[in-house]
Amino acid sequence: MNLAIRIGLLAAIVVTVQVPLGWRRLPREVRELDERIERGLDVVQFADSVNASYAPSDTDTRSVAQMLDAVLEDRHVDAIHHAAYQPAVYLAYLENLRARGVTPKTVVVPINPHIFSPNWTMRPDWQFERERFALGHPRLASFVDPLMIFRAVSATEASMSAYVDAPVYEGRQVVGRLTSMAGPRSGDREGDQTARIFTCHYMAQVHRWMPRVSDLEAILACVESMGCELVVYITPIDVEEGERLLPGRFRNQVRANAEFLVRHFAGLGVTVHDFSAHCEHARFYWPVAPDEHLDEQGRAALAGWIADAIRTAKPVGASGE
């Protein structure tokens, strides 16, 4: 048997083994997309951990999407969600659907104010390159791990060194570096570390040149090309507690960021529903540090607000949007 035949047989064996093995190693959310498409997509709700997280005291542990599905009795909601998902990932799913010719009736996209922070934007394991590559290159999806090992695919867009040294902003001003701001300090009084974490998460001024804003713009263009209805909303955050810890500063910055997003995307023909300050402090719970997780009453309220927005939604660019 000559060398060429041996190499060919080896390649055939590798492919035969790698395709099923590689497919099983893909994230569940990517593998389940085919099943969702086969069932038919009506309302596609993208989400991060806000969707499914619940407080230990909750008796109703349904996700926001499940509550929304119950409220919209004549519609079916499919949630494509995972902790730390962000607009670049939502865009990859939408581009995959568009390439297949699949058109949901309604697409729901959250803008979590936390996504503009350095600890979300620059954290290496929150870039989701494996998912994005698999969605963008379906025929090579089973080979994403070997391709990353051999650096044929970038393993990460963000380095750990850049992440830990990322600047933290309050408005436009740098007020520290990520690791020093998020960790405890000697001499901290009660609430000092929490106040710094609120600053890390929410206090940067949002502007049009941020990568996540660009991702959102690309989502709008993609959805418009698909002819879908689009609902975009700003996720509730704990404005009451943030203002208590950063009085006279937190609420104003959150409001300014929300106003920018509403104004900017209105100029592109899309309504952004601002729910950022809609939930009182009692509706939030923090497993570890300040975040956007809601209790059952908060999730139910959010599902209701999203349902109201869906009922009046129009395709992007349609008259009256």
Short mmCIF file of C-alpha atoms in Angstrom, two decimals:
data_model
loop_
_atom_site.label_atom_id
_atom_site.label_comp_id
_atom_site.label_asym_id
_atom_site.label_seq_id
_atom_site.Cartn_x
_atom_site.Cartn_y
_atom_site.Cartn_z
CA MET A 1 0.00 0.00 0.00
CA ASN A 2 1.60 3.28 -1.07
CA LEU A 3 1.95 6.34 1.12
CA ALA A 4 -0.81 8.33 -0.57
CA ILE A 5 -3.35 5.56 0.06
CA ARG A 6 -2.25 5.26 3.70
CA ILE A 7 -2.60 8.98 4.21
CA GLY A 8 -6.03 8.89 2.58
CA LEU A 9 -7.18 6.06 4.83
CA LEU A 10 -5.86 7.84 7.91
CA ALA A 11 -7.68 11.01 6.92
CA ALA A 12 -10.89 9.04 6.40
CA ILE A 13 -10.56 7.44 9.85
CA VAL A 14 -9.90 10.81 11.49
CA VAL A 15 -12.94 12.36 9.82
CA THR A 16 -15.14 9.37 10.69
CA VAL A 17 -14.17 9.62 14.35
CA GLN A 18 -13.99 13.39 14.65
CA VAL A 19 -17.36 14.31 13.13
CA PRO A 20 -19.59 12.59 15.74
CA LEU A 21 -17.12 13.23 18.56
CA GLY A 22 -16.69 16.88 17.66
CA TRP A 23 -20.42 17.40 17.32
CA ARG A 24 -21.07 15.99 20.80
CA ARG A 25 -18.45 18.34 22.22
CA LEU A 26 -20.17 21.43 20.84
CA PRO A 27 -22.17 23.48 23.36
CA ARG A 28 -25.71 22.25 23.88
CA GLU A 29 -27.21 25.53 22.67
CA VAL A 30 -25.56 25.12 19.25
CA ARG A 31 -26.46 21.43 18.94
CA GLU A 32 -30.11 22.13 19.79
CA LEU A 33 -30.53 24.75 17.07
CA ASP A 34 -31.40 22.17 14.39
CA GLU A 35 -34.18 20.76 16.56
CA ARG A 36 -35.59 24.23 17.17
CA ILE A 37 -35.59 24.96 13.45
CA GLU A 38 -37.36 21.68 12.67
CA ARG A 39 -40.12 22.56 15.15
CA GLY A 40 -40.44 26.03 13.64
CA LEU A 41 -39.37 29.34 15.15
CA ASP A 42 -41.95 31.92 16.17
CA VAL A 43 -40.49 34.13 18.91
CA VAL A 44 -36.73 33.77 19.40
CA GLN A 45 -35.62 35.29 22.69
CA PHE A 46 -31.90 35.75 23.15
CA ALA A 47 -30.72 36.06 26.74
CA ASP A 48 -27.89 35.79 29.24
CA SER A 49 -28.11 34.42 32.79
CA VAL A 50 -30.90 36.85 33.68
CA ASN A 51 -33.28 34.53 31.84
CA ALA A 52 -33.00 31.41 33.98
CA SER A 53 -31.46 32.48 37.30
CA TYR A 54 -33.75 32.47 40.29
CA ALA A 55 -33.56 33.36 43.97
CA PRO A 56 -33.32 30.54 46.56
CA SER A 57 -36.58 31.74 48.08
CA ASP A 58 -38.53 31.58 44.80
CA THR A 59 -41.43 29.16 44.62
CA ASP A 60 -41.86 29.86 40.90
CA THR A 61 -38.54 29.00 39.28
CA ARG A 62 -39.62 29.43 35.65
CA SER A 63 -37.33 31.39 33.40
CA VAL A 64 -38.27 34.73 31.88
CA ALA A 65 -38.80 32.94 28.55
CA GLN A 66 -41.12 30.35 30.10
CA MET A 67 -43.13 33.10 31.77
CA LEU A 68 -43.23 35.02 28.49
CA ASP A 69 -44.43 31.90 26.66
CA ALA A 70 -47.27 31.56 29.18
CA VAL A 71 -48.27 35.22 28.81
CA LEU A 72 -48.25 35.05 25.00
CA GLU A 73 -50.85 32.31 24.81
CA ASP A 74 -51.05 32.31 21.00
CA ARG A 75 -47.27 32.40 20.44
CA HIS A 76 -44.35 30.03 21.07
CA VAL A 77 -41.12 31.32 22.63
CA ASP A 78 -37.74 29.68 22.04
CA ALA A 79 -35.01 30.97 24.35
CA ILE A 80 -31.44 30.83 23.06
CA HIS A 81 -29.59 31.63 26.24
CA HIS A 82 -26.47 30.98 28.27
CA ALA A 83 -24.69 32.75 31.09
CA ALA A 84 -22.64 35.67 29.73
CA TYR A 85 -24.08 35.53 26.20
CA GLN A 86 -23.77 38.94 24.55
CA PRO A 87 -24.60 40.62 21.22
CA ALA A 88 -21.69 39.10 19.25
CA VAL A 89 -23.12 35.65 20.05
CA TYR A 90 -26.69 36.66 19.23
CA LEU A 91 -25.42 37.96 15.88
CA ALA A 92 -23.74 34.62 15.11
CA TYR A 93 -27.01 32.75 15.71
CA LEU A 94 -28.96 35.19 13.55
CA GLU A 95 -26.47 35.01 10.69
CA ASN A 96 -26.68 31.21 10.87
CA LEU A 97 -30.47 31.35 10.63
CA ARG A 98 -30.31 33.81 7.74
CA ALA A 99 -27.86 31.58 5.86
CA ARG A 100 -30.32 28.70 6.20
CA GLY A 101 -33.25 30.81 5.04
CA VAL A 102 -34.95 30.49 8.45
CA THR A 103 -37.05 33.50 9.46
CA PRO A 104 -38.60 33.70 12.94
CA LYS A 105 -41.55 36.04 13.18
CA THR A 106 -40.10 37.95 16.15
CA VAL A 107 -36.58 38.32 17.53
CA VAL A 108 -36.06 39.59 21.09
CA VAL A 109 -32.65 41.04 21.97
CA PRO A 110 -31.68 42.27 25.46
CA ILE A 111 -29.14 45.01 26.09
CA ASN A 112 -27.75 44.21 29.51
CA PRO A 113 -25.97 47.38 30.76
CA HIS A 114 -23.29 45.09 32.22
CA ILE A 115 -22.11 44.04 28.71
CA PHE A 116 -20.31 47.38 28.28
CA SER A 117 -18.09 46.77 31.31
CA PRO A 118 -14.48 45.56 30.97
CA ASN A 119 -15.16 42.44 33.02
CA TRP A 120 -17.68 41.30 30.38
CA THR A 121 -16.24 42.80 27.19
CA MET A 122 -12.67 41.62 27.82
CA ARG A 123 -13.07 38.39 29.77
CA PRO A 124 -11.54 35.67 27.53
CA ASP A 125 -13.98 32.86 28.31
CA TRP A 126 -16.96 35.15 27.65
CA GLN A 127 -16.06 35.69 23.99
CA PHE A 128 -17.61 32.32 22.92
CA GLU A 129 -15.34 31.82 19.90
CA ARG A 130 -16.18 28.09 19.68
CA GLU A 131 -19.89 28.81 19.40
CA ARG A 132 -19.40 31.67 16.96
CA PHE A 133 -17.07 29.64 14.73
CA ALA A 134 -19.40 26.63 14.72
CA LEU A 135 -22.38 28.81 13.84
CA GLY A 136 -20.49 30.67 11.14
CA HIS A 137 -18.89 27.55 9.60
CA PRO A 138 -21.41 24.70 10.04
CA ARG A 139 -19.48 22.26 7.85
CA LEU A 140 -16.40 22.67 10.02
CA ALA A 141 -18.26 22.79 13.33
CA SER A 142 -17.16 19.30 14.37
CA PHE A 143 -13.52 20.28 13.86
CA VAL A 144 -13.51 23.50 15.89
CA ASP A 145 -11.43 22.04 18.76
CA PRO A 146 -8.62 20.62 16.58
CA LEU A 147 -8.60 23.85 14.56
CA MET A 148 -8.16 25.86 17.74
CA ILE A 149 -5.41 23.55 18.97
CA PHE A 150 -3.48 24.12 15.74
CA ARG A 151 -4.36 27.85 15.85
CA ALA A 152 -6.18 27.69 12.54
CA VAL A 153 -8.95 29.41 14.49
CA SER A 154 -8.19 32.12 17.02
CA ALA A 155 -8.59 30.62 20.45
CA THR A 156 -9.52 33.94 22.02
CA GLU A 157 -10.04 37.56 21.07
CA ALA A 158 -9.10 38.77 24.53
CA SER A 159 -5.98 37.95 26.52
CA MET A 160 -6.01 37.31 30.24
CA SER A 161 -3.29 39.91 30.81
CA ALA A 162 -5.34 42.57 29.03
CA TYR A 163 -8.41 41.50 30.98
CA VAL A 164 -6.93 41.77 34.47
CA ASP A 165 -5.33 45.12 33.62
CA ALA A 166 -8.38 46.54 31.86
CA PRO A 167 -9.21 50.15 32.74
CA VAL A 168 -12.39 50.82 34.70
CA TYR A 169 -14.29 53.97 33.80
CA GLU A 170 -16.70 56.23 35.61
CA GLY A 171 -18.18 58.19 32.78
CA ARG A 172 -15.19 58.96 30.57
CA GLN A 173 -12.63 58.97 33.38
CA VAL A 174 -10.40 56.02 34.26
CA VAL A 175 -10.81 55.35 37.98
CA GLY A 176 -8.76 52.15 38.34
CA ARG A 177 -7.89 48.74 36.91
CA LEU A 178 -10.20 45.77 36.95
CA THR A 179 -8.41 43.54 39.45
CA SER A 180 -7.79 46.30 41.96
CA MET A 181 -11.32 47.66 41.69
CA ALA A 182 -13.12 44.33 42.06
CA GLY A 183 -11.09 42.94 44.96
CA PRO A 184 -11.14 43.83 48.67
CA ARG A 185 -8.85 46.52 50.04
CA SER A 186 -7.43 47.07 53.49
CA GLY A 187 -9.39 49.76 55.24
CA ASP A 188 -12.58 49.06 53.31
CA ARG A 189 -15.72 50.13 55.10
CA GLU A 190 -19.00 48.27 54.67
CA GLY A 191 -20.19 48.69 51.10
CA ASP A 192 -16.91 50.03 49.69
CA GLN A 193 -16.06 46.93 47.67
CA THR A 194 -19.65 46.60 46.46
CA ALA A 195 -19.60 50.23 45.33
CA ARG A 196 -16.45 49.58 43.32
CA ILE A 197 -18.07 46.53 41.70
CA PHE A 198 -21.09 48.62 40.75
CA THR A 199 -18.65 51.08 39.19
CA CYS A 200 -16.92 48.28 37.24
CA HIS A 201 -20.20 46.88 35.98
CA TYR A 202 -22.25 49.91 35.06
CA MET A 203 -20.53 53.30 35.29
CA ALA A 204 -18.65 53.57 31.99
CA GLN A 205 -20.15 55.99 29.52
CA VAL A 206 -21.63 54.05 26.62
CA HIS A 207 -20.74 55.44 23.19
CA ARG A 208 -21.19 54.44 19.56
CA TRP A 209 -17.62 53.18 19.07
CA MET A 210 -17.90 50.43 21.68
CA PRO A 211 -17.66 46.91 20.19
CA ARG A 212 -20.98 45.85 21.70
CA VAL A 213 -22.74 48.83 20.14
CA SER A 214 -21.29 47.79 16.77
CA ASP A 215 -22.54 44.24 17.37
CA LEU A 216 -26.01 45.57 18.10
CA GLU A 217 -25.96 47.64 14.93
CA ALA A 218 -25.03 44.50 12.96
CA ILE A 219 -27.92 42.64 14.61
CA LEU A 220 -30.35 45.31 13.44
CA ALA A 221 -29.05 45.08 9.88
CA CYS A 222 -29.24 41.28 9.94
CA VAL A 223 -32.80 41.21 11.31
CA GLU A 224 -33.89 43.83 8.78
CA SER A 225 -32.52 41.69 5.95
CA MET A 226 -34.47 38.71 7.32
CA GLY A 227 -37.74 40.65 7.54
CA CYS A 228 -38.34 39.80 11.22
CA GLU A 229 -40.07 41.82 13.87
CA LEU A 230 -37.55 43.05 16.42
CA VAL A 231 -37.89 43.82 20.12
CA VAL A 232 -34.88 45.36 21.86
CA TYR A 233 -34.92 46.15 25.56
CA ILE A 234 -32.51 47.29 28.27
CA THR A 235 -32.30 44.79 31.11
CA PRO A 236 -33.31 46.00 34.60
CA ILE A 237 -30.45 46.63 37.02
CA ASP A 238 -30.44 47.49 40.72
CA VAL A 239 -30.47 51.26 40.36
CA GLU A 240 -31.73 51.81 43.92
CA GLU A 241 -28.75 50.03 45.51
CA GLY A 242 -26.29 51.56 43.07
CA GLU A 243 -27.53 55.04 43.90
CA ARG A 244 -27.35 54.32 47.64
CA LEU A 245 -23.70 53.32 47.28
CA LEU A 246 -22.79 55.99 44.71
CA PRO A 247 -25.19 58.83 45.55
CA GLY A 248 -25.75 61.51 42.95
CA ARG A 249 -23.73 59.56 40.38
CA PHE A 250 -25.07 56.09 39.69
CA ARG A 251 -28.64 56.87 38.64
CA ASN A 252 -27.48 59.73 36.42
CA GLN A 253 -24.95 57.58 34.56
CA VAL A 254 -27.38 54.70 34.07
CA ARG A 255 -29.99 57.14 32.76
CA ALA A 256 -27.49 58.82 30.43
CA ASN A 257 -26.41 55.45 29.00
CA ALA A 258 -30.01 54.35 28.48
CA GLU A 259 -30.89 57.64 26.82
CA PHE A 260 -27.93 57.27 24.46
CA LEU A 261 -29.00 53.75 23.46
CA VAL A 262 -32.62 54.77 22.93
CA ARG A 263 -31.61 57.80 20.89
CA HIS A 264 -28.90 56.07 18.87
CA PHE A 265 -31.02 53.14 17.77
CA ALA A 266 -34.07 55.32 17.16
CA GLY A 267 -31.90 56.98 14.54
CA LEU A 268 -31.53 53.54 12.94
CA GLY A 269 -35.27 52.95 12.96
CA VAL A 270 -35.50 50.74 16.03
CA THR A 271 -37.28 51.31 19.34
CA VAL A 272 -35.26 50.39 22.42
CA HIS A 273 -37.48 49.73 25.43
CA ASP A 274 -35.75 51.02 28.55
CA PHE A 275 -36.46 48.77 31.55
CA SER A 276 -33.15 49.60 33.27
CA ALA A 277 -34.76 51.30 36.30
CA HIS A 278 -38.06 49.42 36.34
CA CYS A 279 -37.34 47.02 39.23
CA GLU A 280 -36.94 47.96 42.87
CA HIS A 281 -34.04 46.73 44.99
CA ALA A 282 -36.11 43.91 46.57
CA ARG A 283 -36.52 42.24 43.16
CA PHE A 284 -32.78 41.50 42.78
CA TYR A 285 -30.61 38.85 44.39
CA TRP A 286 -26.84 38.41 44.22
CA PRO A 287 -25.36 34.90 44.46
CA VAL A 288 -21.83 36.35 44.74
CA ALA A 289 -21.55 39.98 43.64
CA PRO A 290 -23.90 42.63 42.24
CA ASP A 291 -25.57 41.42 39.06
CA GLU A 292 -28.87 41.61 37.20
CA HIS A 293 -30.50 38.40 38.47
CA LEU A 294 -34.17 38.76 39.41
CA ASP A 295 -36.50 36.97 41.79
CA GLU A 296 -39.78 35.46 40.61
CA GLN A 297 -41.68 38.75 40.83
CA GLY A 298 -38.96 40.53 38.89
CA ARG A 299 -38.87 37.87 36.17
CA ALA A 300 -42.66 37.91 35.88
CA ALA A 301 -42.67 41.69 35.54
CA LEU A 302 -39.93 41.58 32.90
CA ALA A 303 -41.82 38.90 30.95
CA GLY A 304 -44.90 41.13 30.99
CA TRP A 305 -43.00 44.15 29.70
CA ILE A 306 -41.44 42.09 26.90
CA ALA A 307 -44.86 40.68 25.99
CA ASP A 308 -46.28 44.20 25.68
CA ALA A 309 -43.40 45.15 23.38
CA ILE A 310 -43.91 42.03 21.23
CA ARG A 311 -47.59 42.82 20.74
CA THR A 312 -46.72 46.13 19.08
CA ALA A 313 -43.53 45.00 17.30
CA LYS A 314 -42.96 45.60 13.60
CA PRO A 315 -40.28 44.46 11.18
CA VAL A 316 -37.16 46.62 11.28
CA GLY A 317 -37.54 49.57 8.93
CA ALA A 318 -41.33 49.19 8.67
CA SER A 319 -43.40 52.35 8.79
CA GLY A 320 -44.21 53.35 12.35
CA GLU A 321 -41.22 51.59 13.96
#
